[in-house]
Short mmCIF file of C-alpha atoms in Angstrom, two decimals:
data_model
loop_
_atom_site.label_atom_id
_atom_site.label_comp_id
_atom_site.label_asym_id
_atom_site.label_seq_id
_atom_site.Cartn_x
_atom_site.Cartn_y
_atom_site.Cartn_z
CA MET A 1 1.21 30.61 -38.96
CA LEU A 2 0.03 32.09 -42.24
CA ASP A 3 -2.25 35.24 -42.37
CA THR A 4 -3.52 34.20 -45.84
CA PRO A 5 -3.88 30.97 -47.42
CA PRO A 6 -1.06 30.00 -49.98
CA LYS A 7 -1.99 30.34 -53.63
CA ASN A 8 -3.52 27.32 -55.33
CA VAL A 9 -4.79 25.85 -52.09
CA THR A 10 -8.33 25.73 -51.28
CA ILE A 11 -8.96 26.23 -47.44
CA ASN A 12 -12.32 25.47 -46.05
CA LYS A 13 -13.38 28.84 -44.35
CA ILE A 14 -14.74 27.01 -41.39
CA TYR A 15 -11.26 25.86 -40.36
CA TYR A 16 -9.03 28.63 -41.80
CA LYS A 17 -8.56 31.31 -39.06
CA LYS A 18 -6.47 34.67 -39.17
CA THR A 19 -3.73 34.68 -36.52
CA ALA A 20 -4.97 36.38 -33.42
CA ASP A 21 -3.60 39.71 -32.31
CA PRO A 22 -0.19 39.46 -30.85
CA VAL A 23 -1.21 40.93 -27.54
CA SER A 24 -3.80 37.91 -27.04
CA ASP A 25 -1.92 35.38 -28.80
CA LYS A 26 -1.14 33.02 -25.89
CA TRP A 27 -1.69 29.32 -25.20
CA ASP A 28 -4.80 28.27 -23.05
CA VAL A 29 -4.47 24.52 -22.47
CA PRO A 30 -7.16 23.36 -19.94
CA ILE A 31 -6.65 20.07 -18.01
CA SER A 32 -9.22 17.46 -17.78
CA THR A 33 -11.66 17.08 -14.97
CA THR A 34 -9.90 13.82 -13.82
CA ALA A 35 -6.70 15.70 -13.49
CA LYS A 36 -8.30 18.46 -11.60
CA ASN A 37 -10.03 15.99 -9.22
CA CYS A 38 -6.83 14.11 -8.56
CA ARG A 39 -5.30 14.68 -4.97
CA ASN A 40 -2.68 13.01 -2.96
CA TYR A 41 -4.13 13.45 0.49
CA ILE A 42 -1.09 12.41 2.25
CA ARG A 43 1.30 14.86 0.34
CA GLU A 44 -1.33 17.55 0.88
CA ILE A 45 -1.08 17.22 4.66
CA VAL A 46 2.61 16.66 4.91
CA ASP A 47 3.45 19.37 2.51
CA ASN A 48 1.72 21.89 4.57
CA LEU A 49 3.43 20.92 7.75
CA ASN A 50 6.35 22.89 9.16
CA LEU A 51 8.74 19.97 9.02
CA GLU A 52 12.22 21.53 10.08
CA PRO A 53 14.23 18.83 11.77
CA ASN A 54 16.58 19.52 14.65
CA PRO A 55 19.78 19.95 12.94
CA ASN A 56 21.63 18.52 15.83
CA LYS A 57 19.80 15.07 15.33
CA LYS A 58 19.84 12.81 12.32
CA VAL A 59 16.18 12.37 11.05
CA ILE A 60 14.39 9.04 11.95
CA ALA A 61 11.46 8.57 9.46
CA LEU A 62 8.78 6.37 10.99
CA SER A 63 6.43 7.54 8.15
CA ILE A 64 7.55 5.84 4.94
CA GLY A 65 5.38 2.69 3.76
CA ASP A 66 8.46 1.35 1.68
CA PRO A 67 9.98 -1.51 3.66
CA THR A 68 13.22 -1.22 1.80
CA VAL A 69 14.43 2.34 2.58
CA TYR A 70 16.61 1.53 5.51
CA GLY A 71 18.24 -1.47 3.82
CA ASN A 72 17.58 -3.80 6.59
CA LEU A 73 14.96 -5.69 4.85
CA VAL A 74 15.99 -7.09 1.42
CA PRO A 75 14.33 -9.63 -0.87
CA ALA A 76 15.22 -13.22 -0.98
CA LYS A 77 18.13 -14.30 -3.17
CA GLU A 78 15.78 -16.51 -5.04
CA THR A 79 13.69 -13.46 -5.94
CA THR A 80 16.58 -11.37 -7.35
CA ASP A 81 18.39 -14.54 -9.00
CA ALA A 82 14.96 -14.98 -10.75
CA LEU A 83 15.00 -11.55 -12.13
CA ILE A 84 18.63 -11.53 -13.03
CA GLU A 85 18.14 -14.75 -14.96
CA THR A 86 15.12 -13.21 -16.79
CA VAL A 87 17.04 -10.34 -17.85
CA LEU A 88 19.86 -12.31 -19.09
CA ASN A 89 18.02 -14.97 -21.01
CA GLY A 90 16.38 -12.25 -23.05
CA LYS A 91 13.02 -14.09 -23.58
CA HIS A 92 10.79 -11.52 -21.94
CA ASN A 93 11.91 -8.09 -23.44
CA GLY A 94 8.95 -7.66 -25.67
CA TYR A 95 5.40 -6.98 -25.02
CA GLY A 96 3.23 -9.49 -23.21
CA GLY A 97 -0.57 -9.74 -23.26
CA SER A 98 -2.31 -6.90 -21.60
CA CYS A 99 -3.64 -9.06 -18.89
CA GLY A 100 -0.13 -10.67 -18.44
CA LEU A 101 1.75 -13.66 -19.54
CA ASP A 102 0.12 -17.06 -19.32
CA CYS A 103 3.03 -18.42 -17.29
CA SER A 104 2.89 -15.60 -14.86
CA ARG A 105 -1.08 -15.76 -14.46
CA ASN A 106 -0.59 -19.43 -13.91
CA ALA A 107 2.01 -18.59 -11.15
CA VAL A 108 -0.22 -16.29 -9.43
CA ALA A 109 -3.16 -18.73 -9.66
CA GLU A 110 -1.14 -21.41 -8.24
CA TYR A 111 0.51 -19.08 -5.35
CA LEU A 112 -3.23 -18.04 -4.31
CA SER A 113 -4.73 -21.51 -4.42
CA TYR A 114 -4.93 -22.41 -0.85
CA ASP A 115 -7.27 -22.84 2.01
CA GLY A 116 -9.79 -24.33 -0.18
CA VAL A 117 -9.48 -21.43 -2.89
CA GLU A 118 -8.92 -22.71 -6.44
CA VAL A 119 -7.86 -19.77 -8.64
CA GLN A 120 -7.61 -20.30 -12.50
CA ALA A 121 -5.22 -18.38 -14.72
CA GLU A 122 -8.16 -16.90 -16.47
CA ASP A 123 -9.32 -15.19 -13.21
CA VAL A 124 -5.88 -13.26 -12.90
CA ILE A 125 -5.10 -10.04 -14.46
CA LEU A 126 -1.61 -8.62 -13.87
CA CYS A 127 -1.18 -4.90 -13.23
CA SER A 128 1.59 -2.23 -12.54
CA GLY A 129 1.57 -2.67 -8.77
CA CYS A 130 -1.30 -2.99 -6.37
CA SER A 131 -2.36 0.60 -6.77
CA SER A 132 -2.96 0.03 -10.40
CA SER A 133 -4.98 -3.02 -9.43
CA LEU A 134 -7.11 -0.79 -7.20
CA ASP A 135 -7.42 1.82 -9.99
CA LEU A 136 -8.85 -0.74 -12.47
CA CYS A 137 -11.15 -2.25 -9.91
CA ILE A 138 -12.64 1.17 -8.89
CA THR A 139 -12.82 2.27 -12.48
CA VAL A 140 -14.69 -0.92 -13.61
CA LEU A 141 -17.19 -0.90 -10.82
CA ALA A 142 -17.77 2.72 -10.15
CA ASP A 143 -19.01 5.60 -12.48
CA GLY A 144 -19.09 9.28 -11.52
CA THR A 145 -21.38 10.26 -14.25
CA ARG A 146 -24.13 7.90 -12.72
CA GLY A 147 -23.64 9.51 -9.30
CA GLN A 148 -22.23 6.31 -7.73
CA ASN A 149 -20.28 5.98 -4.45
CA ILE A 150 -17.87 3.65 -2.91
CA LEU A 151 -17.42 2.79 0.78
CA VAL A 152 -13.93 2.97 2.22
CA PRO A 153 -12.42 2.39 5.62
CA LYS A 154 -11.52 5.20 8.17
CA PRO A 155 -8.77 5.20 9.09
CA GLY A 156 -7.65 3.91 5.76
CA PHE A 157 -5.19 4.30 3.12
CA PRO A 158 -5.93 7.42 0.99
CA ILE A 159 -5.33 6.01 -2.39
CA TYR A 160 -8.92 4.61 -2.52
CA ARG A 161 -10.01 8.14 -2.21
CA THR A 162 -7.58 9.66 -4.68
CA LEU A 163 -8.46 7.02 -7.28
CA ALA A 164 -12.40 7.49 -6.92
CA GLU A 165 -12.75 11.16 -6.62
CA SER A 166 -10.50 11.74 -9.65
CA MET A 167 -13.28 9.93 -11.51
CA GLY A 168 -16.00 11.87 -10.07
CA VAL A 169 -17.02 9.02 -7.67
CA GLU A 170 -18.25 9.89 -4.17
CA VAL A 171 -16.20 8.40 -1.33
CA ARG A 172 -18.15 7.52 2.02
CA HIS A 173 -16.00 6.45 4.91
CA TYR A 174 -16.98 3.88 7.28
CA ASP A 175 -15.58 3.67 10.80
CA LEU A 176 -13.13 1.03 12.14
CA LEU A 177 -13.34 0.33 15.91
CA PRO A 178 -10.01 0.76 17.66
CA GLU A 179 -11.34 -1.06 20.69
CA GLU A 180 -12.28 -3.94 18.68
CA ASN A 181 -8.91 -4.71 16.97
CA TRP A 182 -9.85 -2.20 14.14
CA GLU A 183 -12.86 -4.25 12.87
CA LEU A 184 -15.41 -2.55 10.66
CA ASP A 185 -18.18 -1.01 12.41
CA LEU A 186 -20.96 -2.94 10.28
CA ASP A 187 -23.82 -0.77 11.49
CA ASP A 188 -21.86 2.24 10.16
CA VAL A 189 -21.06 0.36 6.89
CA GLU A 190 -24.70 -0.48 6.33
CA SER A 191 -26.03 3.08 7.09
CA LYS A 192 -23.67 4.42 4.28
CA ILE A 193 -25.14 2.26 1.64
CA ASP A 194 -27.78 3.38 -0.77
CA SER A 195 -28.87 2.56 -4.41
CA LYS A 196 -25.83 4.23 -5.73
CA THR A 197 -23.14 2.40 -3.84
CA ALA A 198 -20.97 0.45 -6.22
CA ALA A 199 -18.57 -1.42 -4.01
CA ILE A 200 -17.42 -1.68 -0.35
CA VAL A 201 -13.52 -1.64 -0.16
CA ILE A 202 -12.01 -3.68 2.76
CA ASN A 203 -8.34 -3.86 3.54
CA ASN A 204 -6.98 -7.07 5.35
CA PRO A 205 -4.42 -6.97 6.75
CA SER A 206 -4.79 -3.29 7.31
CA ASN A 207 -2.70 -0.12 6.62
CA PRO A 208 -2.58 1.96 8.81
CA CYS A 209 -3.94 -0.27 11.52
CA GLY A 210 -2.05 -3.42 11.28
CA SER A 211 -5.22 -5.34 12.08
CA VAL A 212 -5.82 -8.88 10.72
CA TYR A 213 -9.47 -9.76 10.62
CA SER A 214 -11.01 -13.17 12.04
CA GLU A 215 -12.94 -15.44 9.68
CA GLU A 216 -16.06 -14.66 11.90
CA HIS A 217 -15.95 -10.93 11.30
CA LEU A 218 -15.23 -11.41 7.58
CA ARG A 219 -18.17 -13.64 7.36
CA ASN A 220 -20.18 -10.88 8.82
CA VAL A 221 -18.94 -8.31 6.24
CA LEU A 222 -19.77 -10.81 3.55
CA ARG A 223 -23.17 -11.31 4.92
CA LEU A 224 -23.73 -7.55 4.79
CA ALA A 225 -22.45 -7.23 1.27
CA GLU A 226 -24.75 -10.12 0.12
CA ARG A 227 -27.83 -8.68 1.72
CA ASN A 228 -27.34 -5.42 0.12
CA LYS A 229 -26.10 -6.95 -3.11
CA ILE A 230 -22.81 -4.88 -3.06
CA PRO A 231 -19.51 -6.30 -4.64
CA ILE A 232 -16.43 -6.05 -2.47
CA ILE A 233 -12.95 -4.74 -3.54
CA ALA A 234 -10.51 -6.69 -1.13
CA ASP A 235 -7.22 -4.92 -0.68
CA GLU A 236 -5.01 -7.96 0.41
CA ILE A 237 -1.67 -6.72 -0.51
CA TYR A 238 -0.41 -7.65 2.91
CA GLU A 239 -1.75 -11.09 2.55
CA ARG A 240 -0.01 -13.72 4.97
CA LEU A 241 1.95 -11.01 6.72
CA VAL A 242 0.53 -11.86 10.07
CA PHE A 243 2.05 -12.28 13.57
CA PRO A 244 1.88 -15.57 15.47
CA GLY A 245 -1.51 -16.37 17.00
CA ASN A 246 -3.23 -14.84 13.98
CA LYS A 247 -4.09 -16.15 10.75
CA PHE A 248 -4.82 -14.54 7.28
CA VAL A 249 -8.21 -15.25 5.80
CA SER A 250 -8.82 -14.43 2.35
CA VAL A 251 -12.35 -13.16 1.58
CA ALA A 252 -12.32 -15.79 -1.43
CA SER A 253 -12.00 -18.78 1.04
CA LEU A 254 -15.16 -18.26 2.64
CA GLY A 255 -17.65 -19.42 0.13
CA ALA A 256 -19.87 -16.56 0.19
CA LYS A 257 -22.42 -15.68 -2.61
CA VAL A 258 -20.68 -12.37 -3.15
CA PRO A 259 -18.70 -11.33 -6.14
CA LEU A 260 -15.08 -10.01 -5.27
CA LEU A 261 -12.30 -8.43 -7.00
CA ILE A 262 -9.16 -9.21 -4.83
CA CYS A 263 -6.05 -7.03 -5.27
CA GLY A 264 -2.49 -8.05 -4.33
CA GLY A 265 1.17 -8.05 -5.63
CA LEU A 266 4.72 -8.68 -4.74
CA ALA A 267 5.46 -5.38 -3.25
CA LYS A 268 5.19 -5.96 0.53
CA ARG A 269 5.55 -9.87 1.30
CA PHE A 270 8.48 -10.18 -1.32
CA LEU A 271 10.03 -6.68 -0.51
CA VAL A 272 10.05 -5.33 -3.92
CA PRO A 273 7.57 -2.30 -4.14
CA GLY A 274 9.75 -0.72 -6.92
CA TRP A 275 9.13 -3.61 -9.30
CA ARG A 276 5.58 -2.60 -9.73
CA LEU A 277 3.91 -5.87 -10.19
CA GLY A 278 0.16 -6.27 -8.88
CA TRP A 279 -2.77 -8.60 -9.71
CA ILE A 280 -6.46 -8.68 -9.58
CA VAL A 281 -8.24 -12.08 -8.93
CA VAL A 282 -11.89 -12.18 -10.12
CA HIS A 283 -13.80 -14.22 -7.69
CA ASP A 284 -17.38 -14.63 -9.04
CA PRO A 285 -19.52 -17.33 -7.40
CA VAL A 286 -22.78 -15.98 -8.46
CA GLY A 287 -22.02 -15.05 -12.22
CA ALA A 288 -22.38 -11.18 -11.82
CA PHE A 289 -19.13 -10.29 -13.18
CA ALA A 290 -19.38 -11.15 -16.78
CA ALA A 291 -19.39 -7.66 -18.03
CA VAL A 292 -16.94 -6.71 -15.25
CA ARG A 293 -14.38 -9.37 -16.66
CA LYS A 294 -14.54 -7.95 -20.15
CA GLY A 295 -14.36 -4.34 -18.63
CA LEU A 296 -11.13 -5.21 -16.74
CA VAL A 297 -9.69 -6.63 -20.02
CA CYS A 298 -10.31 -3.56 -21.89
CA LEU A 299 -8.99 -1.20 -19.09
CA SER A 300 -5.73 -3.27 -18.84
CA GLN A 301 -5.25 -2.55 -22.41
CA ARG A 302 -4.60 1.06 -21.65
CA ILE A 303 -1.07 0.27 -20.61
CA ILE A 304 -0.53 -2.82 -22.84
CA GLY A 305 0.40 -5.00 -19.78
CA SER A 306 2.83 -4.94 -16.91
CA ASN A 307 6.39 -5.28 -16.55
CA THR A 308 7.49 -8.35 -18.58
CA LEU A 309 10.81 -8.86 -16.97
CA VAL A 310 9.18 -9.21 -13.55
CA GLN A 311 6.44 -11.36 -15.13
CA GLY A 312 9.13 -13.71 -16.60
CA ALA A 313 10.53 -14.20 -13.03
CA MET A 314 7.09 -14.69 -11.33
CA THR A 315 7.03 -18.42 -11.32
CA LYS A 316 10.39 -18.66 -9.39
CA ILE A 317 9.43 -15.70 -7.08
CA LEU A 318 6.10 -16.81 -6.07
CA LEU A 319 6.78 -20.68 -5.89
CA GLU A 320 10.55 -20.98 -4.97
CA THR A 321 11.02 -18.63 -2.43
CA PRO A 322 11.53 -20.43 0.78
CA GLN A 323 9.15 -20.22 3.78
CA SER A 324 12.25 -19.53 5.83
CA PHE A 325 12.46 -16.12 4.20
CA HIS A 326 8.94 -15.30 4.95
CA ASP A 327 9.18 -16.48 8.51
CA GLU A 328 12.42 -14.45 9.10
CA LEU A 329 10.58 -11.17 7.78
CA MET A 330 7.79 -11.82 10.14
CA ASN A 331 10.15 -12.49 13.18
CA THR A 332 11.83 -9.18 12.35
CA LEU A 333 8.66 -7.36 12.18
CA ILE A 334 7.08 -8.69 15.17
CA GLU A 335 10.35 -8.11 17.19
CA THR A 336 10.31 -4.37 16.20
CA ALA A 337 6.72 -4.26 16.91
CA ASN A 338 7.18 -5.54 20.41
CA ILE A 339 9.86 -2.87 21.07
CA ALA A 340 7.67 -0.12 19.83
CA TYR A 341 4.61 -1.38 21.91
CA GLU A 342 6.53 -1.90 25.06
CA GLU A 343 8.50 1.43 25.01
CA ILE A 344 5.58 3.64 23.66
CA GLY A 345 3.26 1.94 26.26
CA LYS A 346 5.41 3.64 28.92
CA ILE A 347 5.13 7.00 27.41
CA ARG A 348 2.55 9.41 29.25
CA GLY A 349 -0.17 10.60 26.77
CA LEU A 350 0.31 7.88 24.08
CA LYS A 351 -1.44 4.86 23.62
CA PRO A 352 -0.03 2.19 21.09
CA PHE A 353 -2.22 -0.45 19.42
CA MET A 354 -0.43 -3.71 18.95
CA PRO A 355 -0.65 -4.70 15.39
CA GLN A 356 -1.56 -8.26 14.43
CA GLY A 357 0.18 -8.04 11.14
CA ALA A 358 1.30 -5.84 8.21
CA MET A 359 4.09 -3.19 8.67
CA TYR A 360 2.39 -0.54 10.69
CA MET A 361 1.13 0.54 14.27
CA MET A 362 -1.27 2.97 15.26
CA VAL A 363 -0.56 5.26 18.28
CA GLN A 364 -3.36 7.41 20.03
CA ILE A 365 -2.35 10.78 21.03
CA LYS A 366 -4.36 11.66 24.14
CA SER A 367 -5.20 15.33 23.19
CA GLU A 368 -6.20 16.36 26.71
CA CYS A 369 -2.70 15.45 27.85
CA PHE A 370 -1.16 17.96 25.25
CA PRO A 371 -3.35 21.07 25.41
CA GLN A 372 -0.56 23.13 23.56
CA PHE A 373 -1.38 21.31 20.40
CA ASN A 374 -4.56 21.87 18.45
CA ASP A 375 -4.37 18.66 16.70
CA GLY A 376 -2.04 15.88 15.51
CA LEU A 377 -0.66 17.88 12.93
CA GLU A 378 0.84 20.26 15.27
CA PHE A 379 2.07 17.50 17.53
CA VAL A 380 3.96 15.66 14.81
CA SER A 381 5.32 19.06 13.31
CA LYS A 382 6.77 19.97 16.77
CA LEU A 383 8.08 16.38 17.30
CA MET A 384 10.07 16.56 13.96
CA GLU A 385 11.37 20.20 14.97
CA GLU A 386 12.58 19.12 18.18
CA GLU A 387 13.42 15.44 17.82
CA SER A 388 13.94 14.99 14.08
CA THR A 389 11.49 12.22 14.37
CA PHE A 390 8.58 12.04 11.95
CA CYS A 391 5.45 9.99 12.23
CA LEU A 392 2.55 10.25 9.98
CA PRO A 393 -0.35 12.06 11.54
CA GLY A 394 -3.75 10.28 11.55
CA GLU A 395 -5.25 13.07 9.65
CA ALA A 396 -3.51 11.57 6.53
CA PHE A 397 -5.63 8.48 6.99
CA GLY A 398 -8.95 10.50 7.85
CA LEU A 399 -8.58 9.93 11.63
CA GLY A 400 -7.46 12.80 13.85
CA GLY A 401 -6.00 12.15 17.36
CA TYR A 402 -3.54 9.35 16.13
CA MET A 403 -0.36 8.83 14.38
CA ARG A 404 0.91 5.92 12.47
CA ILE A 405 4.42 4.46 12.69
CA ILE A 406 6.25 1.90 10.51
CA ILE A 407 7.69 -1.20 12.07
CA THR A 408 10.22 -1.75 9.31
CA VAL A 409 12.94 0.16 10.74
CA PRO A 410 16.08 -1.35 12.15
CA LYS A 411 15.59 -2.27 15.81
CA GLU A 412 18.17 0.31 17.11
CA LEU A 413 16.46 2.98 15.29
CA MET A 414 13.22 2.16 16.75
CA VAL A 415 14.69 2.24 20.31
CA GLU A 416 16.11 5.57 19.59
CA ALA A 417 12.94 6.84 18.15
CA CYS A 418 10.88 5.63 21.19
CA GLU A 419 13.44 7.43 23.45
CA ARG A 420 12.98 10.86 21.60
CA LEU A 421 9.14 10.31 21.57
CA ALA A 422 9.40 9.85 25.55
CA ASN A 423 11.66 12.87 25.96
CA PHE A 424 9.27 15.06 23.83
CA CYS A 425 6.05 13.84 25.46
CA ASN A 426 7.67 14.27 28.96
CA LYS A 427 8.41 17.80 28.10
CA TYR A 428 4.87 18.74 26.88
CA TYR A 429 2.72 16.43 29.07
CA LYS A 430 0.17 18.08 31.29
CA PRO A 431 -2.03 15.86 33.23
CA LYS A 432 -5.59 16.98 33.67
CA PRO A 433 -6.39 18.43 37.05
CA CYS A 434 -7.98 16.16 39.50
CA GLN A 435 -11.73 16.24 39.50
CA LEU A 436 -13.15 16.84 43.02
CA LEU A 437 -16.04 14.68 44.04
CA PRO A 438 -19.13 16.18 45.46
CA PRO A 439 -19.39 15.63 49.29
CA VAL A 440 -21.11 12.82 50.28
CA SER A 441 -23.62 13.28 53.25
CA ILE A 442 -23.61 10.71 56.05
CA GLU A 443 -26.66 9.99 57.89
#
């Protein structure tokens, strides 16, 4: 930097500044409030755990929400062939519209038009994965500068909190009821609503609970939202991933007079999470979302659209993947879930909750049976240290006293993991002493 302006050059004295003293001449680049507020709650918890596996045992990770990591679950041939064809024909190497290619939006609309729902292509906005879809939905509805809040489930996927709090939006947690298949505690939901509530987030099927909500329960949720005039953000990334005896019901199919933003994507049902293709469907039966539609278009322009190669393959992926692929995936998941439920159900001090869908199972850790551990964090840390088996503690989802396991691992690994869990719990299980009953007088 020059200490004096060069000759024959006029410098506005307001902007010209002599170089600072070398001792204090250092960079000071502050970060934004959004960056300061952005926190990954799972990583914060996991990174602070003492996760040193037993060197004599190979690690079994029952914690990773990516269904592809063990290699036992792979996408359909139709899915991979469609992408290869798109790459080779070279027709989708350029930019697409910020909301997505017309052919891809049409494919999503057709794919989601069932059970009486008719989705139009103009209702669809394509995003970079479902997390991007959730980001846009929360951003368009909630504003931290206005002191707004959103309601999210507890236990629930922490990305909702990460996205909202990074923008200064307050997060209020409503309870799910484990004894009622993790349904929403509607009284608790309503108690959290005030004039600053911008949206209610519901996740069906659920991560981490594996619950699938009935039509009756969803209608009750929608009545609550309509009564309070609160829009809903519906995270349906696990749509149709349900076990026999259950049915996935999209909130869009129920004819309620509630404006909805529905989030989904290819990641889970089609086993391609790294392809980063999600969507938002705007469902607005009351005409409340005119400004929201425009806002979503503006927000989508920040990344100038999602991956065009995947978009080019969307029609074949969504509409030509055979039902037999989806059936086989569900058969695999439920077989593994049954193994976990049966084997963990035999372990003293643990209580598994059989999922109805998705890719997860919640397990209660009966703390009174393990007094050596102050909380679930210590429990899973010691489990890793001794048995090289890692489960995500419930604290990662806002609910202590539980842990979440995945049901996407190969069956033989699930069997071994359950054996390790049993060994660990048998070692530390301490039953509560018998409570003596007061004497009964006999007259």
